[in-house]
Coordinates of C-alpha atoms in Angstrom, one line a residue:
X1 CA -125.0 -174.1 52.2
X2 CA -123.3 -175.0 49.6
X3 CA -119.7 -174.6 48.3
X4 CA -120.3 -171.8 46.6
X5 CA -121.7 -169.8 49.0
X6 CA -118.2 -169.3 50.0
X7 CA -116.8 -168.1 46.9
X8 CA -117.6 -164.5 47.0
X9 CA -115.5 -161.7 48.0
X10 CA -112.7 -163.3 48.5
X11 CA -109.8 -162.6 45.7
X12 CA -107.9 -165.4 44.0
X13 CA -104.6 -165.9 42.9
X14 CA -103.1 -168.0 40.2
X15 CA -100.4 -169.0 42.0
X16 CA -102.1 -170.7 44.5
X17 CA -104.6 -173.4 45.2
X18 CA -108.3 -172.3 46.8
X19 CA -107.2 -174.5 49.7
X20 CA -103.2 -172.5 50.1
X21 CA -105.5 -169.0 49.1
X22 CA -107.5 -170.2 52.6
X23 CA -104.2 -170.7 54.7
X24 CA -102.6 -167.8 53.4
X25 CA -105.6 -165.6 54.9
X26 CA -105.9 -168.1 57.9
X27 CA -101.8 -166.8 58.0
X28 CA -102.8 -163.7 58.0
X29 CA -105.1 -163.7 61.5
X30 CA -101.8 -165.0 63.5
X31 CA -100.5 -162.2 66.4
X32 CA -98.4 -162.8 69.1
X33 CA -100.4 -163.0 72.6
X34 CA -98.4 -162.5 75.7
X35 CA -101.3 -162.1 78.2
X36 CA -105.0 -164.0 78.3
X37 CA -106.7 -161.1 79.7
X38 CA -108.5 -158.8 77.5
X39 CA -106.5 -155.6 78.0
X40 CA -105.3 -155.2 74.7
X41 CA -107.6 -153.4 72.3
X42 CA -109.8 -154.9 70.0
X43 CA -108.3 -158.7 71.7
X44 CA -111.3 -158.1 74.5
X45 CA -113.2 -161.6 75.2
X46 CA -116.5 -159.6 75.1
X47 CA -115.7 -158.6 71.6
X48 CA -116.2 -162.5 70.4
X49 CA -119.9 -162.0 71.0
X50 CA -120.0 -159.3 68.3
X51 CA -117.9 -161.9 66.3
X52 CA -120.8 -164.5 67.0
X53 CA -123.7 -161.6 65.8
X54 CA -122.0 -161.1 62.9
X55 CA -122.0 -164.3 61.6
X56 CA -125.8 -165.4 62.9
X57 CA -124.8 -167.6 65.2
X58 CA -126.1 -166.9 68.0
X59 CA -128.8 -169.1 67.6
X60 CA -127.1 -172.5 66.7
X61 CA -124.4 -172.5 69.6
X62 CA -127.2 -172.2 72.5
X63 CA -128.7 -175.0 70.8
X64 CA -125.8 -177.5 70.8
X65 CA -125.3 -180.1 73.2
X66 CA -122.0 -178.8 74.0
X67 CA -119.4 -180.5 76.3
X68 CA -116.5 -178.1 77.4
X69 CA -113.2 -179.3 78.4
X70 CA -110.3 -177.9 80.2
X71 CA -107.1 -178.2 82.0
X72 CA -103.3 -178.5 81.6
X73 CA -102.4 -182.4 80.5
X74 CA -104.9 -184.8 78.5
X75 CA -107.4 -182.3 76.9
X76 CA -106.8 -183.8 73.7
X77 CA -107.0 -187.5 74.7
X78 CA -110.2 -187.0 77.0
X79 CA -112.1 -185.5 74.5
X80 CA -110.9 -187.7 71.7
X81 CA -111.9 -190.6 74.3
X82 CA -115.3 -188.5 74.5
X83 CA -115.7 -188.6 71.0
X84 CA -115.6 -191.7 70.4
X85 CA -117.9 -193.4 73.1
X86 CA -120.7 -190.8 72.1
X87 CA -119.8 -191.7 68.2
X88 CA -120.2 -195.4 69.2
X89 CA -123.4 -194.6 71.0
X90 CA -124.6 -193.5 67.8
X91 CA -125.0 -189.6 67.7
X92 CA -123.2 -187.8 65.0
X93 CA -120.5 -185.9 66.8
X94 CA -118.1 -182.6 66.4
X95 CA -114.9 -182.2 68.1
X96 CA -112.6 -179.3 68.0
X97 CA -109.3 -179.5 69.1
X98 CA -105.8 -178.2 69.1
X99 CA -103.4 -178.2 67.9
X100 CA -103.0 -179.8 64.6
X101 CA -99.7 -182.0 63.3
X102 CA -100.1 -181.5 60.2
X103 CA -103.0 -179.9 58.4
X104 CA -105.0 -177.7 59.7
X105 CA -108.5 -179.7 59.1
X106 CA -107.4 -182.3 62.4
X107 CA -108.8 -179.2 64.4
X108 CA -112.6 -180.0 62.7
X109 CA -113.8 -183.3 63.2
X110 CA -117.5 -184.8 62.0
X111 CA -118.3 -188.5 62.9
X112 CA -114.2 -189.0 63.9
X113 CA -113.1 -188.0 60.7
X114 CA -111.1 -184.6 59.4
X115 CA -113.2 -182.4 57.8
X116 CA -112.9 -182.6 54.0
X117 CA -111.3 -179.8 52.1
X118 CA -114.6 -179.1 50.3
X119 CA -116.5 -178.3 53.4
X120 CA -113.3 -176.6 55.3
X121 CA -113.5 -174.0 52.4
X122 CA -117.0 -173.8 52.0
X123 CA -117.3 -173.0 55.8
X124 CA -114.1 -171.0 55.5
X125 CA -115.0 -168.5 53.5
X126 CA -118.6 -168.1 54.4
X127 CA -117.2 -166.8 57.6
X128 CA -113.9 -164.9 56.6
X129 CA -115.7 -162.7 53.9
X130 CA -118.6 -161.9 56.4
X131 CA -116.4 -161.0 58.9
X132 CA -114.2 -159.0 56.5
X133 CA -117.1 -156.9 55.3
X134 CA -118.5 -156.5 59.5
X135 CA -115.0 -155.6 61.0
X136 CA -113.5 -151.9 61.3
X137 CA -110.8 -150.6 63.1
X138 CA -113.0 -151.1 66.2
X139 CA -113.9 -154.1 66.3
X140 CA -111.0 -155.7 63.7
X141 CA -110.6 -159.1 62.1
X142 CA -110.4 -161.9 65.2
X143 CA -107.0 -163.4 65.6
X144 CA -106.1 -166.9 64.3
X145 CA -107.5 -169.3 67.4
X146 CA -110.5 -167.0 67.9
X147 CA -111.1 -167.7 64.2
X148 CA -110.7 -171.1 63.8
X149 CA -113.2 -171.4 67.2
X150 CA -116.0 -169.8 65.4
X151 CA -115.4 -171.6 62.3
X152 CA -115.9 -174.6 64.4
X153 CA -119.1 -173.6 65.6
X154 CA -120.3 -172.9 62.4
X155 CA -119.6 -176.2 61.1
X156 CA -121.0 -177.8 63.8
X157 CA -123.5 -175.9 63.8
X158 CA -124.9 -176.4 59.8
X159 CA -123.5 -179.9 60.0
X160 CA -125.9 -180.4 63.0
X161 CA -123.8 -182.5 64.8
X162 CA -125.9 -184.4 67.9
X163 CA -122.9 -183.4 70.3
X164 CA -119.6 -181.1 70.1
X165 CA -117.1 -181.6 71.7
X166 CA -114.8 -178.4 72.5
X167 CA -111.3 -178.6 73.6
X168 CA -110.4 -175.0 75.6
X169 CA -107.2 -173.4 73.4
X170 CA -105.5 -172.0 76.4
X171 CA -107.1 -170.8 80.2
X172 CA -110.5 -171.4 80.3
X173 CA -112.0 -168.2 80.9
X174 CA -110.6 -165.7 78.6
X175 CA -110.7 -169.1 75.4
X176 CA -112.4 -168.8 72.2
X177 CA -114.6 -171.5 73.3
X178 CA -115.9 -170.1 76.2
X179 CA -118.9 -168.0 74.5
X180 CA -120.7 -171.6 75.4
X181 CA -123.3 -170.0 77.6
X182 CA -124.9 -173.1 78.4
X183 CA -122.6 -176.4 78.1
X184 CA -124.7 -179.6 79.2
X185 CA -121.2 -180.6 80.8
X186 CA -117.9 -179.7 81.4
X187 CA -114.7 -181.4 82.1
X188 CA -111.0 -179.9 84.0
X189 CA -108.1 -182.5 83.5
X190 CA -104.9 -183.2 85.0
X191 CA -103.5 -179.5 86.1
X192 CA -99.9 -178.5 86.0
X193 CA -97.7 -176.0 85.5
X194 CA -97.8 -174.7 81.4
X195 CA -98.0 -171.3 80.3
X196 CA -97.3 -169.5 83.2
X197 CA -96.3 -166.1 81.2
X198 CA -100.1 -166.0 80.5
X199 CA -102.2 -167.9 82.9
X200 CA -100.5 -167.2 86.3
X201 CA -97.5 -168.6 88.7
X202 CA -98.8 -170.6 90.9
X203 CA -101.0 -173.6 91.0
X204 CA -104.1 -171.9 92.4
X205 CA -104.0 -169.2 89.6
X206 CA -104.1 -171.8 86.5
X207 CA -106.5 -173.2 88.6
X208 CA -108.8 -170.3 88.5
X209 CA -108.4 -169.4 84.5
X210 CA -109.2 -173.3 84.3
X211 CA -112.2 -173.0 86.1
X212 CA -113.5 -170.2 84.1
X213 CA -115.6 -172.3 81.7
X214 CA -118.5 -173.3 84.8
X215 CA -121.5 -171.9 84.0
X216 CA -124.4 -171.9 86.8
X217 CA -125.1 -174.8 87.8
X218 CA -124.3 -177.0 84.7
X219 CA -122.3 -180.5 86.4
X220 CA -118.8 -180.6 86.2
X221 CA -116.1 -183.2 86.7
X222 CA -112.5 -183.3 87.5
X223 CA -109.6 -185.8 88.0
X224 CA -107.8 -186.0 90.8
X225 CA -106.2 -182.9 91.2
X226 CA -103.3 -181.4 93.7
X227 CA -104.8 -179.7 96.9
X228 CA -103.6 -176.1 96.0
X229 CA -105.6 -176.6 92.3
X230 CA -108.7 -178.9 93.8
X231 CA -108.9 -176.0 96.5
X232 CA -109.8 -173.5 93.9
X233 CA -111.3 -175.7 91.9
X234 CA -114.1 -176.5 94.2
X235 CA -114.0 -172.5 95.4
X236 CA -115.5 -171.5 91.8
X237 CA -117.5 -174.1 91.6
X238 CA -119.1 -173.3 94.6
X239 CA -119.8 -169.5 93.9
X240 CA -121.8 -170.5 90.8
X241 CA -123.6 -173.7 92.4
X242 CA -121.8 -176.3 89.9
X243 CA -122.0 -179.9 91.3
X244 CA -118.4 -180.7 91.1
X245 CA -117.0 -184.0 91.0
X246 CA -113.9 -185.7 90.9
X247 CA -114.0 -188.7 88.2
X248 CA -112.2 -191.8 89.4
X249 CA -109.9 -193.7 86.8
X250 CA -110.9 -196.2 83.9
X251 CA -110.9 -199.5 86.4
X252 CA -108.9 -201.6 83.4
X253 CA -111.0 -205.0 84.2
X254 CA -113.5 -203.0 83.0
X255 CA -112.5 -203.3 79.4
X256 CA -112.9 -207.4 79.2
X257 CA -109.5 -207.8 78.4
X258 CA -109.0 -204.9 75.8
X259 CA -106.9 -202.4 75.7
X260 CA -107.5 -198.3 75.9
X261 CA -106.6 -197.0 72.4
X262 CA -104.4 -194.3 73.5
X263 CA -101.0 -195.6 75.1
X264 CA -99.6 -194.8 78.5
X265 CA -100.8 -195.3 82.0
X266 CA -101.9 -192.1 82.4
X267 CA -104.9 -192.7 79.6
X268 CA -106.9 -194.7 82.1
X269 CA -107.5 -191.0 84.2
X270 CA -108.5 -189.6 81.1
X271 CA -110.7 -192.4 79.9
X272 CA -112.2 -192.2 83.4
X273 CA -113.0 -188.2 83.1
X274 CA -114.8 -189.1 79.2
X275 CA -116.8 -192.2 80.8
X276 CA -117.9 -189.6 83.2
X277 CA -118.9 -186.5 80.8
X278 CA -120.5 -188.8 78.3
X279 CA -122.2 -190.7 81.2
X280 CA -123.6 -186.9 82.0
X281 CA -124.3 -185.7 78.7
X282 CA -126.4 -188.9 77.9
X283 CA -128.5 -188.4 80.9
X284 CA -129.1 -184.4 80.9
X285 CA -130.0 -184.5 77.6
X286 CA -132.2 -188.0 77.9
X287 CA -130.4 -190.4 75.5
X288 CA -130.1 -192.7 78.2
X289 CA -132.0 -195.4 76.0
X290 CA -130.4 -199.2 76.4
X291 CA -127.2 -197.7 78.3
X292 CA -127.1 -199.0 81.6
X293 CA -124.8 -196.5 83.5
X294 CA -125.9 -197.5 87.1
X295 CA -124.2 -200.4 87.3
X296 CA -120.2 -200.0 89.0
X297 CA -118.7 -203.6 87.7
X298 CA -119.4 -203.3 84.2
X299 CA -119.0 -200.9 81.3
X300 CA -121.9 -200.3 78.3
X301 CA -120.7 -202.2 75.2
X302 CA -120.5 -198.8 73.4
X303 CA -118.4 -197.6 75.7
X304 CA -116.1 -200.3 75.4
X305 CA -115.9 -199.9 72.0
X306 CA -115.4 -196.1 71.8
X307 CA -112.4 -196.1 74.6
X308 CA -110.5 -199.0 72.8
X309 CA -110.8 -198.2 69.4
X310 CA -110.0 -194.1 69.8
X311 CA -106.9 -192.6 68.2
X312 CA -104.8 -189.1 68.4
X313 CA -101.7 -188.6 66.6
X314 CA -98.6 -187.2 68.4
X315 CA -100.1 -188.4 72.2
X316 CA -97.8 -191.9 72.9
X317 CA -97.6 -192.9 69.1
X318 CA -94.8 -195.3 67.8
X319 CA -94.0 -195.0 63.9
X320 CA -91.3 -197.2 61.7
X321 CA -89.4 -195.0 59.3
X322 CA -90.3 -196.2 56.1
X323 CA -88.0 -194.2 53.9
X324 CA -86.0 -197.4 52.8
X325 CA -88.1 -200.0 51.0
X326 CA -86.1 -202.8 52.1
X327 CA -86.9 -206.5 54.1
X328 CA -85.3 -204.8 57.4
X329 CA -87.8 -203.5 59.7
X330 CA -87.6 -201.7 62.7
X331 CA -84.0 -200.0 62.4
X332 CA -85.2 -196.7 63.1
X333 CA -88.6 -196.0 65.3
X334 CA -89.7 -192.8 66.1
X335 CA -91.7 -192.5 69.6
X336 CA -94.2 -189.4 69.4
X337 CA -95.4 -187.7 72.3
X338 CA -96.1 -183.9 72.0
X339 CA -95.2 -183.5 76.1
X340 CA -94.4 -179.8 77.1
X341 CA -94.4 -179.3 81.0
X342 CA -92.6 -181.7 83.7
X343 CA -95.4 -183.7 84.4
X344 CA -96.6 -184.8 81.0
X345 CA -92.6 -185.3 80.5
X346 CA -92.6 -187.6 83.1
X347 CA -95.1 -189.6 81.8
X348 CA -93.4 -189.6 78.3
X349 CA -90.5 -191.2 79.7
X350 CA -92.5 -193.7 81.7
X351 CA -94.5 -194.9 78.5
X352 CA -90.9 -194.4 76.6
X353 CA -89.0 -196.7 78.4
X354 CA -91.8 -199.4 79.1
X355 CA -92.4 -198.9 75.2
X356 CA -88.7 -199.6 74.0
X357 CA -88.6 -202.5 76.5
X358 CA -91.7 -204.4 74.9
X359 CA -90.4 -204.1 72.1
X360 CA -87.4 -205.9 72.7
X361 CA -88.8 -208.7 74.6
X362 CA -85.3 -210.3 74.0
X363 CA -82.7 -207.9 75.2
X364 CA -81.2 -206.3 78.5
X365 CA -81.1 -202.5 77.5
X366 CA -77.3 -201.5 77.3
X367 CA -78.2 -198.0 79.0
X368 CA -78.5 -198.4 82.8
X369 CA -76.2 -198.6 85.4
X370 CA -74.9 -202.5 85.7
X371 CA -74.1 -203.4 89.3
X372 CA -70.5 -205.5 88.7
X373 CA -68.5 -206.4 85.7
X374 CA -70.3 -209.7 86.0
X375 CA -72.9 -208.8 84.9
X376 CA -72.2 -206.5 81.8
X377 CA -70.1 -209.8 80.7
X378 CA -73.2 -211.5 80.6
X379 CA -75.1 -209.2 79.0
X380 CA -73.0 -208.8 75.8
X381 CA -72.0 -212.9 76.3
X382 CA -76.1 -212.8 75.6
X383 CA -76.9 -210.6 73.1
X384 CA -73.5 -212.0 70.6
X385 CA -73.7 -215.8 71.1
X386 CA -75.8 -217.0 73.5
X387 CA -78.8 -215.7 71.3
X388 CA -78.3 -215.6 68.0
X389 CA -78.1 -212.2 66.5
X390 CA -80.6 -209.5 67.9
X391 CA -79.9 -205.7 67.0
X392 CA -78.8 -203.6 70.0
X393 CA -81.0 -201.3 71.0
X394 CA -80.6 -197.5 71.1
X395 CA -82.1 -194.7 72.7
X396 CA -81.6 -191.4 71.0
X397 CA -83.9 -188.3 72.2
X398 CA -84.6 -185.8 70.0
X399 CA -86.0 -182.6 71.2
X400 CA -87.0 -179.0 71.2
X401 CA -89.4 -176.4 72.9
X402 CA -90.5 -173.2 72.7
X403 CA -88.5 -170.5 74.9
X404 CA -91.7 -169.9 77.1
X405 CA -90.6 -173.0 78.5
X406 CA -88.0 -174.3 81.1
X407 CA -85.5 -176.6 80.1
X408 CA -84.5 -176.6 83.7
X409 CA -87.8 -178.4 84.3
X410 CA -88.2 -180.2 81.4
X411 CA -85.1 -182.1 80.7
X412 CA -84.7 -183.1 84.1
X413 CA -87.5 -184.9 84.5
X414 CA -87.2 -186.7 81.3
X415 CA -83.4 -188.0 82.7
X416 CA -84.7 -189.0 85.9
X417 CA -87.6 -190.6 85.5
X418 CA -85.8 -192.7 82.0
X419 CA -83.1 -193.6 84.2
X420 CA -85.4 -194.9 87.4
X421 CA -86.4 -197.4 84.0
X422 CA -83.2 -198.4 83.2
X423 CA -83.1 -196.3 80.2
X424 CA -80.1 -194.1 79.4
X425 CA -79.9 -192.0 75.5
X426 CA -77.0 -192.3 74.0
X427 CA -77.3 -189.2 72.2
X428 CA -79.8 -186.1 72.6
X429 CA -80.7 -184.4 69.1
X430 CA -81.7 -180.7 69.6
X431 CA -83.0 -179.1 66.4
X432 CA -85.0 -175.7 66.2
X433 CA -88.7 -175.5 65.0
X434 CA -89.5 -176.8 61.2
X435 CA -93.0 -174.7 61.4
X436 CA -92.8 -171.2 62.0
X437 CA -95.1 -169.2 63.4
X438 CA -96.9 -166.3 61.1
X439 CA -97.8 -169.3 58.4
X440 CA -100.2 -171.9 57.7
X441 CA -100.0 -174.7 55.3
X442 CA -97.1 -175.7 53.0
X443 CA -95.0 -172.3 53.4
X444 CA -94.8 -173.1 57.1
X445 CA -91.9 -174.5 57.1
X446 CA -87.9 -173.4 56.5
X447 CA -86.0 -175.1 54.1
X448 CA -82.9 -177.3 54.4
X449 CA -80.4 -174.8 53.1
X450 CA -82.2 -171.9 55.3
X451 CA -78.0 -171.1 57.0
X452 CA -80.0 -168.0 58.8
X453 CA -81.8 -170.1 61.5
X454 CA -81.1 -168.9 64.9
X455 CA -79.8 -171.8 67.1
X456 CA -79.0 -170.0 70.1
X457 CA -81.8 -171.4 72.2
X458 CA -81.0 -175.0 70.4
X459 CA -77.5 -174.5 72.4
X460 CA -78.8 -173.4 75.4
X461 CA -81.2 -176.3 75.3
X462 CA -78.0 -178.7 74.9
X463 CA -75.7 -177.1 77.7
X464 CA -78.2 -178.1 80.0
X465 CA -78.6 -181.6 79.0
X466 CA -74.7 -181.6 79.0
X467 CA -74.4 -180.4 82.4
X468 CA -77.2 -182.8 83.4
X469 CA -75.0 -185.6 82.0
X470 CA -71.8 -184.7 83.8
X471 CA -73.9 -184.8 87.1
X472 CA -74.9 -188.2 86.4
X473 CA -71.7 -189.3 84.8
X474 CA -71.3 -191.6 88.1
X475 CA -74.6 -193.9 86.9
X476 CA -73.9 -194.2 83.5
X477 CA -70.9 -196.4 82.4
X478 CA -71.6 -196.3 79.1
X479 CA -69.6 -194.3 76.2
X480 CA -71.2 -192.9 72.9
X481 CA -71.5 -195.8 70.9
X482 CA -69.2 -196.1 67.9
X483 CA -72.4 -196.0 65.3
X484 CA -73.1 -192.3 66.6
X485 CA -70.0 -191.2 65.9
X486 CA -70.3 -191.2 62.2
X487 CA -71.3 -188.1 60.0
X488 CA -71.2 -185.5 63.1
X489 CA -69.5 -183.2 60.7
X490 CA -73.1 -182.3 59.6
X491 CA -74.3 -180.5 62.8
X492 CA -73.5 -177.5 64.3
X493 CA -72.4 -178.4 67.3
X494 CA -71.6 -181.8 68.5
X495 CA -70.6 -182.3 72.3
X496 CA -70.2 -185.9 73.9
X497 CA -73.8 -186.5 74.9
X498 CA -75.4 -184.0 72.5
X499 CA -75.7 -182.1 69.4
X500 CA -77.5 -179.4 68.0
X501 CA -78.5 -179.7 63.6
X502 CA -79.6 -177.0 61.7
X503 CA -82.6 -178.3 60.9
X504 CA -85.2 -181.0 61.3
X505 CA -84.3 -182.1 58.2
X506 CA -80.6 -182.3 58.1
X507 CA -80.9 -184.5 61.4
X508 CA -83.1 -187.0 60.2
X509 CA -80.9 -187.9 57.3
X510 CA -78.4 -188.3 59.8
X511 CA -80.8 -190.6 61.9
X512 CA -81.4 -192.3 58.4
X513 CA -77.5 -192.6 57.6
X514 CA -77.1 -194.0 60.9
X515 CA -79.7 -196.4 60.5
X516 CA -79.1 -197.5 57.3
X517 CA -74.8 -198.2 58.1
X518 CA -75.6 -200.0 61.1
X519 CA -78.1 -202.3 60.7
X520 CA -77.6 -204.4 63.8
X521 CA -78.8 -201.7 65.8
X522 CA -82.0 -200.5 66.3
X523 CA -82.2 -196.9 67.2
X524 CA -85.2 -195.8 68.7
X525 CA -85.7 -192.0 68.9
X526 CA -88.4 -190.4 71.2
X527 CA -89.1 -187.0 69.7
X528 CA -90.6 -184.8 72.6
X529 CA -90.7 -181.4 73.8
X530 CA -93.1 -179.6 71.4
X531 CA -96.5 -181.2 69.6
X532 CA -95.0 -178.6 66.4
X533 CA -91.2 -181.1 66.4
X534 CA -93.9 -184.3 66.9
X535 CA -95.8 -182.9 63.6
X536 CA -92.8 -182.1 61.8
X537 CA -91.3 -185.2 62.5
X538 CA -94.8 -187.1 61.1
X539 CA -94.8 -184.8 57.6
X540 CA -91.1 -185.9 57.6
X541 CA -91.9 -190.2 58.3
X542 CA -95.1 -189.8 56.4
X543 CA -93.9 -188.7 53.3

């Protein structure tokens, strides 16, 4: 197919470039869903089939040597670990995931790398102007995730990838991505509790939408899961004959003294799941060749290579603010990590604090609870003479989430399990969402001057972190340092601990002002809450 192919019927304005024409009718697809279940019309799951026969692609997706992935934490990381050991065994590989930071292409990967804009539009509008002319008001346009999981498949599909690797949107049973009749393997990761308005209350209920991508008899794995989930788990797989496993973690002397590409601790379950999947997928579909998978005290070379050289943006990712072109260098770090239910946010603030330690090898943190005045003597007796000059480090969070989610949960976790590391922020940032949500592209976004942004939920987000200060105010013998005081005229509300800005914008040039008026201190901000604040903050440190 070539680029042309995509050109016709689809109307072109002036004022806009063919790639903002495509997100502006990629825009256009976004509804809100508040149940993934099929009773509203025209959103029916049985309806994607007629989707699939519409475009011809029947065909091509029973054909792919598809792995199917699931589950509540690590989707993203095990399939990007997946990726990248069957990439470095050679096969040209697919990968569709979600979401994306910062352009919409992340979601389409060939060979590891974003699919160019030539081929996006290409592919684009080859499939919106077919399904344009199919659709009625029976069966109308599909919404925006439905679409973008077709258009996958049909890039996958003509670029003939060896292997694609799918990443479930949300559930399992009722996803875009589950039209894969025949998978050669699937994976479930790390369950938790995370949309619960859609997928269910209790663990055994995500459990089962989860679970709804086995297929007869096709091998699945999981991690090790809590007994409510595994219960279910193994209650589906059992009804449809699926040899269910439970992959054990990435052993790290397996590695030869590498490291996992992909921070945190909680990498080596995921890794673990991949080897296991792409272990699977090589045998079922006889590409075993020079890979010797039977042996337990050693990992193929390949495999080595594809779980220490992977990358995902926004997953454990430390970037330096480079908006001053100076000598200095590490005044103000941002630490990334998309985390959005209370166990990936305990894991954030694990691989937080053990990440703002190393890297200041030098220093005793300021945050934590000193045991006598002894020892706080010491401590700044250290870091002014004793020393030499070192900057003083200092934790700032900076935060938002969508209002499905419970701050309740959240933030708590995030306190605790920072504070059981001897890390205590000296100030928590609460901004409300850059992106909005009926846009694609460059107008998906409101500007610096936009004085109509609702905040309430930014305010409700910082009276709990308030109140969750004042019920530690016994551990932390700290004050709000004298650096943070500056420019707080600038947000909207400004409380001891906390304050809420107007925009993402407006509180980064107050991070920057900070920054650049106190340079002995390094101020280390973990953005967290929402993988939409992570992207935002990445356009922003990018630029």
């Amino acid at each position: 197919m070539t680029e042309q192919d995509g050109s016709n019927g689809s109307s072109k304005s002036p004022s806009l470039t063919s790639y903002e024409e495509a997100l502006e009718a990629l825009s256009s697809l976004i509804i809100r869903r508040t149940r993934a279940d099929g009773t509203n019309f025209g959103d029916q799951f049985d309806v994607l089939f007629q989707y699939i026969k519409m475009l011809d692609l029947e065909e091509q997706i029973s054909n792919m040597k598809i792995i199917h992935v699931a589950g509540t934490k690590g989707k993203g990381s095990t399939c990007t670990f997946t990726e990248s050991i069957l990439r470095n065994c050679g096969f040209r590989t697919g990968l569709f995931t979600s979401p994306h930071l910062i352009d919409i292409r992340e979601r389409f990967r060939l060979n590891g790398i974003e699919i160019c804009q030539e081929k996006f539009l290409a592919y684009f509008w080859w499939c919106y102007d077919r399904l344009k002319e199919k659709t009625d008001d029976n069966i109308p346009m599909p919404n925006y995730f439905r679409f973008l999981a077709l258009l996958a498949f049909k890039i996958f599909a003509a670029e003939e990838v060896d292997v694609a690797i799918m990443e479930v949107g949300l559930g399992g049973k009722y996803d875009a991505t589950n039209v894969v009749q025949a998978p050669i393997v699937c994976g479930i990761t790390s369950l938790g509790y995370d949309h619960m308005e859609i997928l269910g209350n209790t663990l055994g209920e995500i459990a089962g939408e989860k679970a709804g991508i086995f297929k007869d008899r096709i091998p699945a794995f999981t991690v090790t899961q809590p007994e409510e989930a595994m219960h279910v788990l193994e209650e589906k797989a059992s009804k449809l004959n699926v040899p269910l496993q439970v992959a054990p973690p990435l052993d790290a002397k397996l590695l030869n003294g590498l490291t996992l590409g992909l921070e945190g601790e909680h990498q080596y379950l995921n890794a673990g799941l991949a080897i296991a999947l792409c272990s699977t997928w090589l045998k079922r579909t006889g590409h075993l060749g020079d890979t010797n998978l039977e042996r337990t005290d050693t990992l193929p070379e390949q495999f080595i290579k594809g779980l220490t050289s992977a990358s995902l943006q926004g997953r454990a990712q430390i970037v330096t603010d480079t908006h001053f072109k100076s000598e200095r260098s590490n005044e103000l770090v941002f630490y990334l990590d998309g985390a959005h239910s209370p166990e990936s946010m305990e894991v954030c603030a694990r691989w937080f604090s053990l990440a703002i330690k190393e890297n200041n090898p030098d220093q005793t943190l300021f945050h934590r609870q000193l045991d006598n005045p002894k020892s706080s003597h010491e401590i700044v007796k250290m870091q002014h003479g004793e020393r030499g000059f070192q900057r003083k480090s200092t934790p700032i969070l900076l935060f938002n989430c969508l209002t499905v989610r419970d701050p309740q949960l959240l933030l708590p976790r995030l306190m605790e399990t920072c504070a059981d590391h001897g890390v205590y922020f000296k100030k928590a940032l609460f901004v409300p969402s850059l992106s909005v949500f009926n846009k694609v592209g460059s107008q998906a976004s409101t500007t610096i001057t936009d004085s109509k942004v609702d905040l309430s939920w930014q305010f409700d987000l910082q009276r709990v972190w308030e109140n969750l200060m004042q019920g530690n105010k016994g551990k932390i013998t700290d004050t709000v340092s004298e650096e943070l005081k500056d420019g707080m005229e600038v947000s909207d509300s400004n409380c001891e601990h906390s304050a809420v800005f107007s925009s993402l914008p407006v509180a980064i040039k107050w991070l920057r002002d900070r920054s650049q008026q106190n340079q002995s201190v390094r101020f280390q901000v973990l953005v967290t809450g929402s993988l939409h604040l992570v992207g935002d903050v990445l356009k922003f440190v990018k630029k």
